CSV table of C-alpha atoms in Angstrom, one decimal:
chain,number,residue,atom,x,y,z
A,1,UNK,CA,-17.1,-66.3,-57.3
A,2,UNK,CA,-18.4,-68.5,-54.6
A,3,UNK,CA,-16.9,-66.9,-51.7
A,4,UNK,CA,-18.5,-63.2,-53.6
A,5,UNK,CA,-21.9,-64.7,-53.2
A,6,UNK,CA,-21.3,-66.0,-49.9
A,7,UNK,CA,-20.2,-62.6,-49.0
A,8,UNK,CA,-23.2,-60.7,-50.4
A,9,UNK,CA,-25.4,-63.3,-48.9
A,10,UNK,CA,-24.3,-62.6,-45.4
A,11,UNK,CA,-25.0,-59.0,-45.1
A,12,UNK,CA,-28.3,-58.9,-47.6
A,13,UNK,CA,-30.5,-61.7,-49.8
A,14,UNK,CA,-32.7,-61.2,-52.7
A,15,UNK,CA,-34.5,-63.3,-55.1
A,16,UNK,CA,-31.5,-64.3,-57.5
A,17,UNK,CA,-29.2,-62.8,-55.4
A,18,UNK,CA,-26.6,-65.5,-56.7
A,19,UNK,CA,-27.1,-65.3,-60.8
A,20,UNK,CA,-26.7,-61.3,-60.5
A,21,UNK,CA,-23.7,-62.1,-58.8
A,22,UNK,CA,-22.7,-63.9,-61.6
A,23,UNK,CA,-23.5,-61.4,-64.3
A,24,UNK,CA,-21.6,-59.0,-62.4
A,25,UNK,CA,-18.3,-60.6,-62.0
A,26,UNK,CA,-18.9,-62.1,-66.0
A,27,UNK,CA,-19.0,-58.0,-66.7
A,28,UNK,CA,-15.8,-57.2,-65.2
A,29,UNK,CA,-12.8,-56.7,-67.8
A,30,UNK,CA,-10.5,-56.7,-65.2
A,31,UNK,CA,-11.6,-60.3,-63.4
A,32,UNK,CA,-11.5,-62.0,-67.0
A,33,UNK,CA,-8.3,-60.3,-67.8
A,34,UNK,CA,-6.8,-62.1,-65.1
A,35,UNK,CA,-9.2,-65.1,-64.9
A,36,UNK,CA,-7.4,-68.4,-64.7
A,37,UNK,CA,-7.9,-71.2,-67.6
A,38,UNK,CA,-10.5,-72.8,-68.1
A,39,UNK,CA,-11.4,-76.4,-67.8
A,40,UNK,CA,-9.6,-78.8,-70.8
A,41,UNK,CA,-11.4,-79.8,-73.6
A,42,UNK,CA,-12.3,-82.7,-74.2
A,43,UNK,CA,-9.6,-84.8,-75.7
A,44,UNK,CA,-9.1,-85.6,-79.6
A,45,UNK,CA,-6.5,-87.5,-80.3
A,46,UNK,CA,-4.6,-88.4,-83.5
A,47,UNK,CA,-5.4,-91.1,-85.4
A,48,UNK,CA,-3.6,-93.9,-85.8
A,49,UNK,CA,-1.6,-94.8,-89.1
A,50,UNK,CA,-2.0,-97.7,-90.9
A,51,UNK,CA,1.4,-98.3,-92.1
A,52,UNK,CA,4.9,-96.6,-90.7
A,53,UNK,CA,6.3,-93.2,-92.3
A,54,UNK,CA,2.8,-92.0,-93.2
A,55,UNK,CA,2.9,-89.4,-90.5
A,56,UNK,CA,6.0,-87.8,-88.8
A,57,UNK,CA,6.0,-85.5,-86.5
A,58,UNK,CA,9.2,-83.0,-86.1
A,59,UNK,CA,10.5,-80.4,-83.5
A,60,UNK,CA,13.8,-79.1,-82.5
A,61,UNK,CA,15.6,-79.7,-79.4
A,62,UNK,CA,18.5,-77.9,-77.8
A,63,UNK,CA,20.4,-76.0,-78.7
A,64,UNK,CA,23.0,-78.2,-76.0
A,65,UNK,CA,26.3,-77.2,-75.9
A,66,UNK,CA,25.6,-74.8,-79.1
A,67,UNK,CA,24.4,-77.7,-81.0
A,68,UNK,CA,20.8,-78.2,-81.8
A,69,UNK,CA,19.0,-81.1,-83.2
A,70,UNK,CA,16.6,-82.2,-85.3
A,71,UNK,CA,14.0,-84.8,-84.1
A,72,UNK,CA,11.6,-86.8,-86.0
A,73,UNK,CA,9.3,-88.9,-84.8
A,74,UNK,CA,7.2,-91.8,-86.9
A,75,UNK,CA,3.6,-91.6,-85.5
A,76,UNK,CA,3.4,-95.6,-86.3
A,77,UNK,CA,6.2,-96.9,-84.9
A,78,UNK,CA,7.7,-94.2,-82.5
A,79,UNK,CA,10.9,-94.7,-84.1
A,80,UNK,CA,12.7,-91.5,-83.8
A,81,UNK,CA,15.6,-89.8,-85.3
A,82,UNK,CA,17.9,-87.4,-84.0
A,83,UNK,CA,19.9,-84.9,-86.6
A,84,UNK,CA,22.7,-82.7,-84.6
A,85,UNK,CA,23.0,-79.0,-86.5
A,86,UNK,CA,24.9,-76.2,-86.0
A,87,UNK,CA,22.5,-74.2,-87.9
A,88,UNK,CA,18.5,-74.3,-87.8
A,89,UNK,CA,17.5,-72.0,-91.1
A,90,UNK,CA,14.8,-74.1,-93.4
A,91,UNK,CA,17.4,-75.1,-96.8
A,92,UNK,CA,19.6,-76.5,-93.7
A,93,UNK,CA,16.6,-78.4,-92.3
A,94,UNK,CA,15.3,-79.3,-95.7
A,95,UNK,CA,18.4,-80.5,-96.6
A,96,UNK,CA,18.4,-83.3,-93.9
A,97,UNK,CA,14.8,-84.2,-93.8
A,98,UNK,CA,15.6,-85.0,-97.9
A,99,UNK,CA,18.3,-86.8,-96.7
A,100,UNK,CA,15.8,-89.0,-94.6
A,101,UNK,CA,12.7,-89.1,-97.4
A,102,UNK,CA,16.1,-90.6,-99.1
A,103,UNK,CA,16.4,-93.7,-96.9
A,104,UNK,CA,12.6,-94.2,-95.7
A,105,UNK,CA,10.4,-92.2,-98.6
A,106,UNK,CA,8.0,-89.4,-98.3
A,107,UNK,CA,5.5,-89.8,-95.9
A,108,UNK,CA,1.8,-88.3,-96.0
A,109,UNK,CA,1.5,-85.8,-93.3
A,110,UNK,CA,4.3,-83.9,-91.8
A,111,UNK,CA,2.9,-82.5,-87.9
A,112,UNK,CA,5.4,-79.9,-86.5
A,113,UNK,CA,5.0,-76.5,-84.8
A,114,UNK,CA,5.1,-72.7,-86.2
A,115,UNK,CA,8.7,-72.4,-86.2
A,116,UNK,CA,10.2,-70.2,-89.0
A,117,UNK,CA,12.1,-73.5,-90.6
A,118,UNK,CA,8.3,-74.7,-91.4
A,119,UNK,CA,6.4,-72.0,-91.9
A,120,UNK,CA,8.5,-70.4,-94.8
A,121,UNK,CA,8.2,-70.5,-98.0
A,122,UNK,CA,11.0,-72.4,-99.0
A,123,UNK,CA,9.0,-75.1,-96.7
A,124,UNK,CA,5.8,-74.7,-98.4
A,125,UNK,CA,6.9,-75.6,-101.4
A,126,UNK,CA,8.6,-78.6,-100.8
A,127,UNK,CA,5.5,-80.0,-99.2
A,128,UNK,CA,3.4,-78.8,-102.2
A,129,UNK,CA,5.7,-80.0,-104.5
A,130,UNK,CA,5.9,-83.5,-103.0
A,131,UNK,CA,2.7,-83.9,-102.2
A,132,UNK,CA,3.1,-83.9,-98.0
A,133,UNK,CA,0.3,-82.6,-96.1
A,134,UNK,CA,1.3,-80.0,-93.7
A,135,UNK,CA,-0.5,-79.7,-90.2
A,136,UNK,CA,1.2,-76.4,-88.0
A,137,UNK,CA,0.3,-76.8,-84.2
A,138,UNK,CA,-1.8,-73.8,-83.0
A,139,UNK,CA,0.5,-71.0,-81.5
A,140,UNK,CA,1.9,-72.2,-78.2
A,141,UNK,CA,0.0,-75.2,-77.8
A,142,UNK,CA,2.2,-77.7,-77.7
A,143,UNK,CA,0.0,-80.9,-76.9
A,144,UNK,CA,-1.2,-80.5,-80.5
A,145,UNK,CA,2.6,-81.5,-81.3
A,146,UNK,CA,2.8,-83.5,-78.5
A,147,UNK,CA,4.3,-86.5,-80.2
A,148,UNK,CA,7.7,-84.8,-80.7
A,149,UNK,CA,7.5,-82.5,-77.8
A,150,UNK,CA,7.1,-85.5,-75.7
A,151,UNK,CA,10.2,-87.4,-77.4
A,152,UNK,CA,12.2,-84.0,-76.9
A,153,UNK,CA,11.6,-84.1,-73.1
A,154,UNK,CA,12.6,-87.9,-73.0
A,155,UNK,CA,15.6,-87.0,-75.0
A,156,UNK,CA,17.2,-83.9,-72.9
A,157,UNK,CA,16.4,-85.5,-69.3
A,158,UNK,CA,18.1,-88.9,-71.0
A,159,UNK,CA,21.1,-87.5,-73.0
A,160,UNK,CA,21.9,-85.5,-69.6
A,161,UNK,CA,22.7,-89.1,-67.6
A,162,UNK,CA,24.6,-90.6,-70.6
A,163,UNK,CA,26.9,-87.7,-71.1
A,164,UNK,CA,28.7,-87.7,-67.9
A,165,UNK,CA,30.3,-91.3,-69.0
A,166,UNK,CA,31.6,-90.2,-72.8
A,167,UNK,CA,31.6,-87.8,-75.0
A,168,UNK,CA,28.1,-85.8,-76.2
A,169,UNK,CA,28.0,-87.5,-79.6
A,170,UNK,CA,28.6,-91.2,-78.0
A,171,UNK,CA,26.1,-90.2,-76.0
A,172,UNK,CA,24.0,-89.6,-78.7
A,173,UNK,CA,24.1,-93.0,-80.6
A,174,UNK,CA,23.7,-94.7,-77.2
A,175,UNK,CA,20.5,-93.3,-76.4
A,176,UNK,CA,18.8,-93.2,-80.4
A,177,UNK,CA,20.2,-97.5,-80.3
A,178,UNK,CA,18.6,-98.0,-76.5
A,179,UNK,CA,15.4,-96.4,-77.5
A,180,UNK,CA,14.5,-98.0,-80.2
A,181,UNK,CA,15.7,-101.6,-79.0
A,182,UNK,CA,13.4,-101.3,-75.9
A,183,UNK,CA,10.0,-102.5,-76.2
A,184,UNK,CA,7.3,-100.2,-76.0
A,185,UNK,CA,5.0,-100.8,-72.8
A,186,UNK,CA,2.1,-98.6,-74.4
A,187,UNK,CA,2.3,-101.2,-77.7
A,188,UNK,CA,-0.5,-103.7,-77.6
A,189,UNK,CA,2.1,-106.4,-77.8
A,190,UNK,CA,5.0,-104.9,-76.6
A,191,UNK,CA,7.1,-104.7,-79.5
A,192,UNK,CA,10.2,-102.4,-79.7
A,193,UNK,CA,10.3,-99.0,-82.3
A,194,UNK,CA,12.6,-101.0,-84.4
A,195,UNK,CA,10.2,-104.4,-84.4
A,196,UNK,CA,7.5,-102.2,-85.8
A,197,UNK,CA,9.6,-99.8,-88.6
A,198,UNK,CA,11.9,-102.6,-89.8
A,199,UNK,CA,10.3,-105.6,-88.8
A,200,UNK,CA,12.9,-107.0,-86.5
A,201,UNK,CA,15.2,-106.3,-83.4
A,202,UNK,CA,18.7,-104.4,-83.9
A,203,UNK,CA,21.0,-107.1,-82.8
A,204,UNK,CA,22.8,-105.5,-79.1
A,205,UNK,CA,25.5,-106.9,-77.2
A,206,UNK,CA,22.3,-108.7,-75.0
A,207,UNK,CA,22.1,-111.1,-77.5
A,208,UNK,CA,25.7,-112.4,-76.8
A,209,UNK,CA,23.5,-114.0,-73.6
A,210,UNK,CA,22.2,-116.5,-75.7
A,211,UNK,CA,24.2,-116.9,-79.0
A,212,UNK,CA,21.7,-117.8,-82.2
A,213,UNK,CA,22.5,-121.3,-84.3
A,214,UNK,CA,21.3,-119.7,-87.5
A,215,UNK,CA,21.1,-122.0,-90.8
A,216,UNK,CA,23.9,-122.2,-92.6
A,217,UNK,CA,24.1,-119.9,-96.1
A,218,UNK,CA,23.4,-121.2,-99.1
A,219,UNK,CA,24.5,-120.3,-102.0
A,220,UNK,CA,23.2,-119.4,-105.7
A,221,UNK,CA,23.6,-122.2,-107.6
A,222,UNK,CA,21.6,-120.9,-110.7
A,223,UNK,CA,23.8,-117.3,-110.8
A,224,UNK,CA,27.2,-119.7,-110.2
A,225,UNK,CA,26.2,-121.7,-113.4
A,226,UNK,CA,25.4,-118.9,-115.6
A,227,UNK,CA,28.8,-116.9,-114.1
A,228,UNK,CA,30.7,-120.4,-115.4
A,229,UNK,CA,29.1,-121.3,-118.5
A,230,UNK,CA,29.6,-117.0,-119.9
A,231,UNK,CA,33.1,-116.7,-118.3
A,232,UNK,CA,34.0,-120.6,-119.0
A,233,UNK,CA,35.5,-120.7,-115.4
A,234,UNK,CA,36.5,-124.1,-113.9
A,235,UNK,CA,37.0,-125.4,-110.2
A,236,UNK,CA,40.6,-124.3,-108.5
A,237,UNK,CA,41.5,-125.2,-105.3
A,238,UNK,CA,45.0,-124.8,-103.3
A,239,UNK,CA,46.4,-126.3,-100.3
A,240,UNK,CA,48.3,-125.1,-97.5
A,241,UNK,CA,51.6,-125.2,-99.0
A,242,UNK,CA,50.9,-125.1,-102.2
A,243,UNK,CA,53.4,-123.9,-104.7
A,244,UNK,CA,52.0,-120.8,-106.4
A,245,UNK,CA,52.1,-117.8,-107.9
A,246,UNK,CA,50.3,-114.5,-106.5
A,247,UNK,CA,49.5,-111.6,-108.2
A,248,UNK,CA,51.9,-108.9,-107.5
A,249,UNK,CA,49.9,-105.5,-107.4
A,250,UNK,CA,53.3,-103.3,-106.5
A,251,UNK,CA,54.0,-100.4,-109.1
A,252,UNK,CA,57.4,-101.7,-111.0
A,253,UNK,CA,57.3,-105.3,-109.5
A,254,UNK,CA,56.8,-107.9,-112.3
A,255,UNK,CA,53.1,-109.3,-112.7
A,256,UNK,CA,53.7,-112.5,-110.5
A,257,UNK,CA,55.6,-113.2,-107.2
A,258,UNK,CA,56.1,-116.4,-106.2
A,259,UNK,CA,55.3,-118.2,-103.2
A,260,UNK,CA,53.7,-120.3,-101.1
A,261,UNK,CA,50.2,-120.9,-99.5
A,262,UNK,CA,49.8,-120.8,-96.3
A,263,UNK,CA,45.9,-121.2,-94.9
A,264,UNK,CA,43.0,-121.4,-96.7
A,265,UNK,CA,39.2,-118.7,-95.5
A,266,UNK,CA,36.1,-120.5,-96.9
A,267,UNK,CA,36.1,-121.5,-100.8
A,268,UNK,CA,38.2,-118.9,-102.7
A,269,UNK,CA,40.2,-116.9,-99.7
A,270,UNK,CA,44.0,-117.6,-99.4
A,271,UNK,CA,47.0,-116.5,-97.1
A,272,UNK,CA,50.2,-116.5,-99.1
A,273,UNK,CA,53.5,-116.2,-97.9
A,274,UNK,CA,55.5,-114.1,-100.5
A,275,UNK,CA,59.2,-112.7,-99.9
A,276,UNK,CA,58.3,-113.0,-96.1
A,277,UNK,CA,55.3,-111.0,-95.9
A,278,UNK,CA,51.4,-112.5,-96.1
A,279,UNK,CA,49.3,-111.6,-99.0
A,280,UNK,CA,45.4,-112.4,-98.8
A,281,UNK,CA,44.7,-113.6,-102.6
A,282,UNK,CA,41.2,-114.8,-104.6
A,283,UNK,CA,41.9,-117.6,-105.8
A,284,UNK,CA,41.2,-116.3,-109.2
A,285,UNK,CA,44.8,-114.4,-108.2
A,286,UNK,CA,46.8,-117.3,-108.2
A,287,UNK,CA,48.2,-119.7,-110.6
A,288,UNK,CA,50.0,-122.9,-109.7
A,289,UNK,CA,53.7,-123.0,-110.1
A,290,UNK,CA,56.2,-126.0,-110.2
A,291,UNK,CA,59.0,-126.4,-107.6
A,292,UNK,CA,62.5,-124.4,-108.7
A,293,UNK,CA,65.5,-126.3,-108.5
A,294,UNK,CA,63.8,-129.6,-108.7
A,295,UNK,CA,64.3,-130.2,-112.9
A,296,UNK,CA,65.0,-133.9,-113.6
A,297,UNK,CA,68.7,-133.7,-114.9
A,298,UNK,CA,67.9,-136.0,-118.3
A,299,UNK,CA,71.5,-137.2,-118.2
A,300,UNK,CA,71.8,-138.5,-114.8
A,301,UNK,CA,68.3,-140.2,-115.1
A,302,UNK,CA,69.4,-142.4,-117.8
A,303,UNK,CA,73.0,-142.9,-117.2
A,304,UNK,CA,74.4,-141.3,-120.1
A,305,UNK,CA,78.3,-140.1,-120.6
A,306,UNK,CA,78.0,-136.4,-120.8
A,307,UNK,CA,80.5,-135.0,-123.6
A,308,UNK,CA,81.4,-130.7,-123.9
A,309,UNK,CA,83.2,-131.7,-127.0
A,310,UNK,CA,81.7,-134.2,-129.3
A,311,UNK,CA,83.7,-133.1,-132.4
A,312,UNK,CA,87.3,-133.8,-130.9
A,313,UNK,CA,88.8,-136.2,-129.2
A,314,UNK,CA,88.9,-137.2,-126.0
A,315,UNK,CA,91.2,-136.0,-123.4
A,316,UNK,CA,92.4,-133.3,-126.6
A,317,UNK,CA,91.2,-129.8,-127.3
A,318,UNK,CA,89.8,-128.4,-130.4
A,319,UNK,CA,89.8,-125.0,-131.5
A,320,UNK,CA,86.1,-124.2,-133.7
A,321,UNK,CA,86.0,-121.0,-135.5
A,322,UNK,CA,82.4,-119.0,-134.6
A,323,UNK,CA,82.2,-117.6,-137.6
A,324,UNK,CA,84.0,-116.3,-141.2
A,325,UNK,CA,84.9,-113.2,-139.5
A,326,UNK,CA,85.9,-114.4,-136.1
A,327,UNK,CA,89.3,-116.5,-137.1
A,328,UNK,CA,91.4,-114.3,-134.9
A,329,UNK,CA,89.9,-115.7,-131.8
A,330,UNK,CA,89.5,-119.1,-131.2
A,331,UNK,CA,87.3,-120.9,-129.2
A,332,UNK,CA,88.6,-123.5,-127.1
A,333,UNK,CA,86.6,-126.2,-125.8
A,334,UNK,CA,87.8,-128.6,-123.3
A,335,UNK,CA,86.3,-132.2,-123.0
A,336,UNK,CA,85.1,-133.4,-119.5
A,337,UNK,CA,86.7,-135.9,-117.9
A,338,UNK,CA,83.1,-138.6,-116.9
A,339,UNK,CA,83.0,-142.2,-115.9
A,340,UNK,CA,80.5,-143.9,-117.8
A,341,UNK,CA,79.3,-146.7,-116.3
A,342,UNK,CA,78.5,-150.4,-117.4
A,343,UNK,CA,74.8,-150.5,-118.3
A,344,UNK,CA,73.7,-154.3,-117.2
A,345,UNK,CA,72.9,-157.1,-119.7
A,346,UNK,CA,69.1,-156.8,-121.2
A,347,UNK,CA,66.9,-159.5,-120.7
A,348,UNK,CA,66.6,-162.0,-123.5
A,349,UNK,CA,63.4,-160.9,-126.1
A,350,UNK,CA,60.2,-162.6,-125.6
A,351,UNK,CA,57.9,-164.2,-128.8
A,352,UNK,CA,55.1,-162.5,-129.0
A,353,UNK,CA,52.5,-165.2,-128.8
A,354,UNK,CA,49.8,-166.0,-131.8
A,355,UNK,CA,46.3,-167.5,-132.2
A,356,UNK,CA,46.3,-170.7,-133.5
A,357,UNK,CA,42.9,-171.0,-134.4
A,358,UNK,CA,41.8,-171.4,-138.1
A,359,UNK,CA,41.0,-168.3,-140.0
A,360,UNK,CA,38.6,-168.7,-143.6
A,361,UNK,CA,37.1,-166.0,-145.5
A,362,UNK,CA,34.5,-164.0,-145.0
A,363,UNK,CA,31.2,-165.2,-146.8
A,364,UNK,CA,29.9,-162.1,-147.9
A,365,UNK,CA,25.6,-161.6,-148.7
A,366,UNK,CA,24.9,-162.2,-152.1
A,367,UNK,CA,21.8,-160.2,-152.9
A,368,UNK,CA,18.9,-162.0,-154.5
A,369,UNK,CA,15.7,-160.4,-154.8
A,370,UNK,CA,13.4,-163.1,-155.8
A,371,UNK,CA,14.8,-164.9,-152.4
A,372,UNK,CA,12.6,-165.3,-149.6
A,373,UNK,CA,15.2,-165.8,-147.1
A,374,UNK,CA,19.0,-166.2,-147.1
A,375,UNK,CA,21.1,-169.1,-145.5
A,376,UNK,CA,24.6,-169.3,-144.5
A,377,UNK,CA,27.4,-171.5,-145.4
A,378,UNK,CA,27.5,-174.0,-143.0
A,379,UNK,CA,30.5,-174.8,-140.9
């Protein structure tokens, strides 16, 4: 327009020569038609939400590699989630935004664009019936959305670098964990995503750097003494090697194996050796057991002459019917031949020793009411 009015002004003037320039090229279909856009608008921005998953803002990405996905994006927070699909029809995106409302709740507002997924009616009446408030983008104006359209351009130009060292999917959980670990520059205090959604940072291999001495558990003494006084349970503790038996879980093996310990994890966590192989047990799976083979032979302990045969004599066999109807065969008992030995002379008996001091009655209370006081016999 100013180059037309410098042109008309060169050859001829008149008083507002310049605003009937103007009316005339404002009158020409054909310069509007192909007119270029206008200055912006003044911004107006989104407001800020007081509390995370209040307002979301979702778009789809891809498809890459025939897969498309799903990205939300907390307006709060900017923590964002990224949902591969194979298929983008509304019950398939419904179905995995109720998967997320699962996890995090329904939020207030949901901000997306006119795609066919949210503007059916399928869509509409989840929102209606769950009380989200549904804000559509005007046709291809994207900065109204510009939340998730802004994520989905950080998430292509990033997931193209990370995929030439593994596969797409690694890929994937590489980039969501990164971004939402790194803190925010834009944030007033430069917290990460995951600081603002959950409250804390998602523990990375970074923190190997400088290792954390947290406190050390403690436990819950009031739920341990209400578990013991219902269930009556008392204290059992083993020790490596530790006779036992462990509780034998293999179909047609009897109830109990026996065995051995062999290390002991924490309070109640065993290793057992069992027929060569190493159980982990509870230690509510294990009973003690005494040593096999170890019996105290009653005999031998006292000396005693051990006899097969007591009702014949020695060095002679005897022949003892079993029963009335067993006469036609005999059983014979042999005695043992044993050397008894010479038990040594016991010690002479000792007198128990007595008091010697004198003993009287007792002088039992004689009761007299019209007594004032009472007096013992004197010694």
């Amino acid at each position: 327009m100013n180059r037309m009015k410098a042109l008309a002004r060169s050859h001829l003037f008149w008083t507002k020569i310049n605003d009937d320039v103007e009316k005339l090229v404002r009158a020409c279909a054909a310069c509007q038609e192909t007119a270029k856009s206008p200055v912006k608008n003044t911004l107006c921005s989104w407001s800020r939400p007081d509390a995370p998953w209040s307002r979301i803002h979702i778009d789809f990405a891809g498809p890459i590699e025939g897969i498309s996905y799903l990205v939300v994006v907390d307006a709060f927070s900017k923590w964002p989630e990224i949902i591969p699909m194979t298929t983008t029809t509304s019950t398939a995106t419904l179905r995995e935004l109720r998967r997320l409302f699962a996890q995090f709740g329904l939020p207030q507002t949901i901000v997306s664009d006119n795609g066919t997924q949210f503007t059916s009616a399928e869509f509409q009446d989840f929102c209606r019936i769950n009380g989200i408030k549904h804000v559509r983008s005007p046709p291809f104006h994207s900065q109204s959305n510009g939340q998730a359209e802004r994520f989905v351009d950080t998430f292509k130009r990033s997931i193209g670098k990370i995929r030439s060292k593994g596969p797409a999917v690694d890929a994937l959980h590489t980039f969501i964990f990164t971004y939402r670990n790194t803190p925010r520059t834009a944030s007033p205090d430069g917290r990460s995503p995951a600081e603002y959604f959950i409250g804390r940072r998602l523990r990375s291999t970074l923190d190997l750097l400088k290792p954390s001495h947290s406190p050390e558990a403690r436990s819950d003494i009031v739920m341990e003494m209400q578990f013991n006084r219902r269930h009556g349970a008392k204290p059992k503790t083993f020790e490596p090697k530790d006779l036992v038996f462990a509780r034998d879980f293999r179909s047609g093996q009897p109830r109990w194996s026996p065995g051995h310990v062999l290390r002991r994890h924490g309070r109640t966590l065993y290793d057992v050796l069992v027929q060569g192989s190493i159980w982990k047990r509870h230690a509510n799976q294990l009973r003690p057991r005494d040593s096999l083979g170890e019996t105290i032979d009653l005999t031998n302990a006292f000396d005693m002459p051990f006899n097969s045969s007591p009702y014949s004599p020695s060095g002679t066999s005897s022949t003892l019917p079993l029963s009335p109807m067993a006469t036609t065969a005999p059983l014979t008992t042999t005695t043992m031949t044993t050397t008894t030995t010479t038990a040594p002379p016991a010690p002479p008996a000792v007198a128990p020793r007595r008091s010697t001091r004198t003993r009287r009655p007792p002088d039992f209370l004689q009761i007299d009411p019209y007594a004032k006081s009472y007096q013992g016999r004197q010694s």
